[in-house]
Amino acid sequence: DLQRIRNQALQEKTSLDNTLRELDRQRQQKSVFLSKESQLLTQRTESGRQKMMQLESELSSLERDILNEKDRIYEKERTIRDLQTKVNREILNQETQLMETNVSTKISILDPDTGKDMSPYEAYRRGIIDRNQYIQLQELECDWEEVSTMGSSGAISVLLDKKSGKQYSIEDALRTRKITNEELQQIGRA
């Protein structure tokens, strides 16, 4: 009877040893599987990070190119405005005797690092203000010139928008809100 119990205990021990070996084999397989999965995830993460860095670099380059192009456009527009103003002045000077009065509102922004004045465009270009702020400040700037001509019928006054080069009668400029009464008074006091 003791022999039978001993044989049964040995069989259980053998069975438990086999189960233990099987569990250890499964643990090693899972460990190898998890290690490979971890490597794959690490590779994917690194690949994604490198791709993101490349895209950020390309975006930065495109933004720089856009700002450079905007700089060129701004300079050309300023040259065109200056030339239009010169042409309009020349035409008016040839026709009659002129009396000019200017009012100009220029907006400047202080550079927080250097304390130097800069235009709204320059502040936008340097990232000190955003695009909406730049547009608002640009709309606040005005550059008007009152031109009075002395002709055979007496004095005639018109307003010249130096930004666009267009001329308006004072009444039309007020009616269409191209200029405010306050700005008109500033022109009259200049």
Short mmCIF file of N, CA, C and O in Angstrom, two decimals, residues 70-147:
data_model
loop_
_atom_site.label_atom_id
_atom_site.label_comp_id
_atom_site.label_asym_id
_atom_site.label_seq_id
_atom_site.Cartn_x
_atom_site.Cartn_y
_atom_site.Cartn_z
N LYS A 70 6.30 87.34 -49.31
CA LYS A 70 5.49 88.47 -48.85
C LYS A 70 6.34 89.73 -48.72
O LYS A 70 5.86 90.83 -49.02
N ASP A 71 7.58 89.58 -48.29
CA ASP A 71 8.48 90.73 -48.21
C ASP A 71 8.67 91.35 -49.59
O ASP A 71 8.62 92.58 -49.75
N ARG A 72 8.91 90.49 -50.59
CA ARG A 72 9.11 91.01 -51.95
C ARG A 72 7.84 91.70 -52.46
O ARG A 72 7.91 92.77 -53.07
N ILE A 73 6.68 91.09 -52.19
CA ILE A 73 5.42 91.70 -52.62
C ILE A 73 5.21 93.04 -51.93
O ILE A 73 4.83 94.02 -52.57
N TYR A 74 5.46 93.10 -50.64
CA TYR A 74 5.29 94.34 -49.88
C TYR A 74 6.18 95.43 -50.46
O TYR A 74 5.72 96.57 -50.64
N GLU A 75 7.42 95.11 -50.73
CA GLU A 75 8.34 96.10 -51.29
C GLU A 75 7.87 96.59 -52.66
O GLU A 75 7.92 97.78 -52.96
N LYS A 76 7.38 95.68 -53.50
CA LYS A 76 6.88 96.07 -54.82
C LYS A 76 5.63 96.93 -54.70
O LYS A 76 5.49 97.92 -55.44
N GLU A 77 4.73 96.57 -53.79
CA GLU A 77 3.52 97.38 -53.59
C GLU A 77 3.88 98.78 -53.11
O GLU A 77 3.29 99.77 -53.55
N ARG A 78 4.84 98.87 -52.22
CA ARG A 78 5.27 100.19 -51.72
C ARG A 78 5.88 101.01 -52.86
O ARG A 78 5.58 102.19 -53.00
N THR A 79 6.66 100.37 -53.70
CA THR A 79 7.25 101.08 -54.84
C THR A 79 6.15 101.55 -55.78
O THR A 79 6.18 102.70 -56.27
N ILE A 80 5.15 100.71 -56.04
CA ILE A 80 4.04 101.09 -56.92
C ILE A 80 3.29 102.27 -56.33
O ILE A 80 2.96 103.24 -57.05
N ARG A 81 2.99 102.23 -55.02
CA ARG A 81 2.27 103.35 -54.38
C ARG A 81 3.06 104.63 -54.50
O ARG A 81 2.51 105.70 -54.80
N ASP A 82 4.38 104.55 -54.25
CA ASP A 82 5.22 105.75 -54.36
C ASP A 82 5.20 106.30 -55.78
O ASP A 82 5.10 107.52 -55.98
N LEU A 83 5.29 105.40 -56.76
CA LEU A 83 5.27 105.85 -58.16
C LEU A 83 3.91 106.44 -58.52
O LEU A 83 3.84 107.46 -59.23
N GLN A 84 2.81 105.84 -58.05
CA GLN A 84 1.48 106.39 -58.33
C GLN A 84 1.34 107.78 -57.73
O GLN A 84 0.80 108.69 -58.37
N THR A 85 1.83 107.94 -56.52
CA THR A 85 1.76 109.24 -55.88
C THR A 85 2.57 110.27 -56.67
O THR A 85 2.09 111.39 -56.90
N LYS A 86 3.75 109.90 -57.11
CA LYS A 86 4.57 110.82 -57.90
C LYS A 86 3.87 111.19 -59.21
O LYS A 86 3.87 112.36 -59.61
N VAL A 87 3.28 110.21 -59.89
CA VAL A 87 2.58 110.49 -61.14
C VAL A 87 1.40 111.42 -60.91
O VAL A 87 1.20 112.39 -61.63
N ASN A 88 0.60 111.11 -59.87
CA ASN A 88 -0.56 111.96 -59.56
C ASN A 88 -0.14 113.38 -59.23
O ASN A 88 -0.77 114.35 -59.66
N ARG A 89 0.93 113.53 -58.47
CA ARG A 89 1.43 114.87 -58.14
C ARG A 89 1.88 115.61 -59.39
O ARG A 89 1.61 116.79 -59.55
N GLU A 90 2.58 114.89 -60.24
CA GLU A 90 3.09 115.52 -61.47
C GLU A 90 1.93 116.00 -62.34
O GLU A 90 1.97 117.11 -62.87
N ILE A 91 0.89 115.18 -62.45
CA ILE A 91 -0.28 115.56 -63.25
C ILE A 91 -0.94 116.79 -62.65
O ILE A 91 -1.27 117.75 -63.35
N LEU A 92 -1.15 116.77 -61.35
CA LEU A 92 -1.79 117.91 -60.69
C LEU A 92 -0.94 119.17 -60.76
O LEU A 92 -1.45 120.26 -60.95
N ASN A 93 0.38 119.03 -60.64
CA ASN A 93 1.27 120.19 -60.70
C ASN A 93 1.28 120.81 -62.09
O ASN A 93 1.46 122.02 -62.23
N GLN A 94 1.11 120.02 -63.12
CA GLN A 94 1.12 120.54 -64.48
C GLN A 94 -0.15 121.32 -64.78
O GLN A 94 -0.12 122.26 -65.56
N GLU A 95 -1.28 120.90 -64.19
CA GLU A 95 -2.56 121.52 -64.52
C GLU A 95 -2.70 122.91 -63.93
O GLU A 95 -3.09 123.85 -64.61
N THR A 96 -2.45 123.06 -62.65
CA THR A 96 -2.69 124.33 -61.99
C THR A 96 -1.74 124.54 -60.85
O THR A 96 -0.91 123.69 -60.53
N GLN A 97 -1.90 125.69 -60.25
CA GLN A 97 -1.13 126.00 -59.06
C GLN A 97 -1.72 125.20 -57.90
O GLN A 97 -2.94 125.17 -57.72
N LEU A 98 -0.90 124.55 -57.09
CA LEU A 98 -1.40 123.66 -56.05
C LEU A 98 -1.06 124.17 -54.66
O LEU A 98 -0.05 124.82 -54.45
N MET A 99 -1.96 123.83 -53.74
CA MET A 99 -1.66 124.02 -52.33
C MET A 99 -1.94 122.66 -51.69
O MET A 99 -3.04 122.12 -51.81
N GLU A 100 -0.94 122.07 -51.02
CA GLU A 100 -1.09 120.73 -50.46
C GLU A 100 -1.05 120.75 -48.94
O GLU A 100 -0.26 121.48 -48.35
N THR A 101 -1.90 119.95 -48.35
CA THR A 101 -1.90 119.75 -46.91
C THR A 101 -1.96 118.25 -46.66
O THR A 101 -2.80 117.57 -47.24
N ASN A 102 -1.06 117.75 -45.85
CA ASN A 102 -0.98 116.30 -45.62
C ASN A 102 -1.42 115.95 -44.21
O ASN A 102 -1.19 116.69 -43.27
N VAL A 103 -2.04 114.79 -44.07
CA VAL A 103 -2.23 114.16 -42.77
C VAL A 103 -1.87 112.70 -42.95
O VAL A 103 -2.25 112.07 -43.93
N SER A 104 -1.11 112.22 -42.02
CA SER A 104 -0.66 110.84 -42.12
C SER A 104 -0.67 110.24 -40.73
O SER A 104 -0.22 110.86 -39.78
N THR A 105 -1.22 109.05 -40.63
CA THR A 105 -1.19 108.33 -39.37
C THR A 105 -0.36 107.07 -39.61
O THR A 105 -0.78 106.19 -40.34
N LYS A 106 0.81 107.06 -39.03
CA LYS A 106 1.68 105.89 -39.15
C LYS A 106 1.71 105.20 -37.79
O LYS A 106 1.87 105.84 -36.76
N ILE A 107 1.57 103.91 -37.81
CA ILE A 107 1.57 103.11 -36.59
C ILE A 107 2.95 102.46 -36.47
O ILE A 107 3.47 101.94 -37.45
N SER A 108 3.52 102.55 -35.29
CA SER A 108 4.79 101.86 -35.08
C SER A 108 4.68 101.00 -33.82
O SER A 108 3.90 101.29 -32.92
N ILE A 109 5.46 99.96 -33.80
CA ILE A 109 5.45 98.99 -32.70
C ILE A 109 6.86 98.93 -32.13
O ILE A 109 7.84 98.92 -32.89
N LEU A 110 6.95 98.91 -30.80
CA LEU A 110 8.26 98.81 -30.16
C LEU A 110 8.68 97.35 -30.08
O LEU A 110 7.92 96.51 -29.62
N ASP A 111 9.90 97.10 -30.52
CA ASP A 111 10.46 95.75 -30.40
C ASP A 111 10.71 95.50 -28.92
O ASP A 111 11.41 96.27 -28.26
N PRO A 112 10.12 94.43 -28.33
CA PRO A 112 10.27 94.20 -26.89
C PRO A 112 11.72 93.91 -26.49
O PRO A 112 12.08 94.11 -25.33
N ASP A 113 12.54 93.47 -27.42
CA ASP A 113 13.93 93.14 -27.08
C ASP A 113 14.84 94.35 -27.19
O ASP A 113 15.68 94.59 -26.32
N THR A 114 14.69 95.12 -28.28
CA THR A 114 15.61 96.23 -28.54
C THR A 114 15.02 97.59 -28.22
O THR A 114 15.74 98.56 -28.06
N GLY A 115 13.68 97.70 -28.15
CA GLY A 115 13.04 98.99 -27.90
C GLY A 115 12.96 99.87 -29.14
O GLY A 115 12.55 101.01 -29.06
N LYS A 116 13.36 99.34 -30.31
CA LYS A 116 13.32 100.11 -31.54
C LYS A 116 11.92 100.09 -32.15
O LYS A 116 11.19 99.13 -31.99
N ASP A 117 11.58 101.20 -32.84
CA ASP A 117 10.31 101.27 -33.56
C ASP A 117 10.39 100.42 -34.81
O ASP A 117 11.44 100.33 -35.45
N MET A 118 9.25 99.80 -35.15
CA MET A 118 9.17 99.05 -36.40
C MET A 118 7.76 99.17 -36.93
O MET A 118 6.82 99.45 -36.18
N SER A 119 7.59 98.94 -38.21
CA SER A 119 6.27 99.00 -38.84
C SER A 119 5.46 97.77 -38.42
O SER A 119 6.02 96.75 -38.00
N PRO A 120 4.11 97.84 -38.55
CA PRO A 120 3.31 96.66 -38.26
C PRO A 120 3.72 95.46 -39.11
O PRO A 120 3.73 94.34 -38.64
N TYR A 121 4.09 95.71 -40.37
CA TYR A 121 4.50 94.61 -41.24
C TYR A 121 5.76 93.94 -40.70
O TYR A 121 5.86 92.72 -40.65
N GLU A 122 6.73 94.76 -40.28
CA GLU A 122 7.97 94.20 -39.74
C GLU A 122 7.69 93.41 -38.46
O GLU A 122 8.25 92.33 -38.26
N ALA A 123 6.80 93.91 -37.60
CA ALA A 123 6.43 93.20 -36.37
C ALA A 123 5.75 91.88 -36.71
O ALA A 123 6.00 90.86 -36.07
N TYR A 124 4.90 91.88 -37.74
CA TYR A 124 4.23 90.64 -38.17
C TYR A 124 5.27 89.66 -38.71
O TYR A 124 5.26 88.49 -38.39
N ARG A 125 6.17 90.16 -39.53
CA ARG A 125 7.19 89.32 -40.14
C ARG A 125 8.08 88.67 -39.08
O ARG A 125 8.48 87.52 -39.22
N ARG A 126 8.34 89.38 -38.00
CA ARG A 126 9.19 88.84 -36.93
C ARG A 126 8.41 88.01 -35.92
O ARG A 126 8.99 87.48 -34.99
N GLY A 127 7.08 87.92 -36.10
CA GLY A 127 6.28 87.09 -35.21
C GLY A 127 5.90 87.77 -33.90
O GLY A 127 5.45 87.12 -32.97
N ILE A 128 6.06 89.10 -33.81
CA ILE A 128 5.72 89.81 -32.59
C ILE A 128 4.20 89.99 -32.49
O ILE A 128 3.62 89.96 -31.42
N ILE A 129 3.55 90.19 -33.66
CA ILE A 129 2.08 90.27 -33.71
C ILE A 129 1.59 89.24 -34.71
O ILE A 129 2.35 88.81 -35.59
N ASP A 130 0.31 88.84 -34.59
CA ASP A 130 -0.22 87.86 -35.53
C ASP A 130 -0.83 88.56 -36.75
O ASP A 130 -0.87 89.78 -36.82
N ARG A 131 -1.29 87.78 -37.70
CA ARG A 131 -1.79 88.31 -38.97
C ARG A 131 -3.00 89.21 -38.77
O ARG A 131 -3.10 90.29 -39.38
N ASN A 132 -3.93 88.82 -37.90
CA ASN A 132 -5.12 89.64 -37.67
C ASN A 132 -4.76 91.00 -37.08
O ASN A 132 -5.31 92.03 -37.47
N GLN A 133 -3.81 91.00 -36.13
CA GLN A 133 -3.37 92.27 -35.56
C GLN A 133 -2.72 93.13 -36.63
O GLN A 133 -2.94 94.34 -36.69
N TYR A 134 -1.91 92.52 -37.48
CA TYR A 134 -1.26 93.26 -38.56
C TYR A 134 -2.29 93.91 -39.48
O TYR A 134 -2.19 95.09 -39.80
N ILE A 135 -3.31 93.15 -39.87
CA ILE A 135 -4.35 93.68 -40.77
C ILE A 135 -5.08 94.84 -40.10
O ILE A 135 -5.32 95.88 -40.72
N GLN A 136 -5.43 94.69 -38.81
CA GLN A 136 -6.12 95.76 -38.11
C GLN A 136 -5.26 97.02 -38.05
O GLN A 136 -5.76 98.13 -38.30
N LEU A 137 -4.00 96.87 -37.73
CA LEU A 137 -3.12 98.03 -37.63
C LEU A 137 -2.92 98.68 -39.00
O LEU A 137 -2.86 99.90 -39.12
N GLN A 138 -2.83 97.88 -40.03
CA GLN A 138 -2.65 98.41 -41.38
C GLN A 138 -3.86 99.24 -41.80
O GLN A 138 -3.73 100.28 -42.43
N GLU A 139 -5.06 98.78 -41.42
CA GLU A 139 -6.27 99.52 -41.75
C GLU A 139 -6.35 100.84 -41.00
O GLU A 139 -6.99 101.79 -41.46
N LEU A 140 -5.72 100.92 -39.82
CA LEU A 140 -5.74 102.16 -39.04
C LEU A 140 -4.82 103.22 -39.63
O LEU A 140 -5.02 104.41 -39.40
N GLU A 141 -3.80 102.78 -40.36
CA GLU A 141 -2.89 103.74 -40.97
C GLU A 141 -3.59 104.48 -42.10
O GLU A 141 -4.36 103.89 -42.85
N CYS A 142 -3.35 105.76 -42.18
CA CYS A 142 -3.90 106.52 -43.30
C CYS A 142 -2.85 107.51 -43.77
O CYS A 142 -1.97 107.91 -43.03
N ASP A 143 -2.97 107.92 -44.99
CA ASP A 143 -2.03 108.86 -45.56
C ASP A 143 -2.80 109.69 -46.58
O ASP A 143 -2.92 109.31 -47.74
N TRP A 144 -3.39 110.77 -46.12
CA TRP A 144 -4.22 111.62 -46.97
C TRP A 144 -3.50 112.93 -47.26
O TRP A 144 -2.73 113.43 -46.46
N GLU A 145 -3.83 113.47 -48.40
CA GLU A 145 -3.28 114.75 -48.80
C GLU A 145 -4.43 115.58 -49.39
O GLU A 145 -5.16 115.10 -50.26
N GLU A 146 -4.61 116.78 -48.87
CA GLU A 146 -5.61 117.68 -49.44
C GLU A 146 -4.91 118.53 -50.49
O GLU A 146 -3.88 119.14 -50.22
N VAL A 147 -5.46 118.51 -51.68
CA VAL A 147 -4.86 119.26 -52.78
C VAL A 147 -5.87 120.32 -53.21
O VAL A 147 -6.99 120.00 -53.61
#
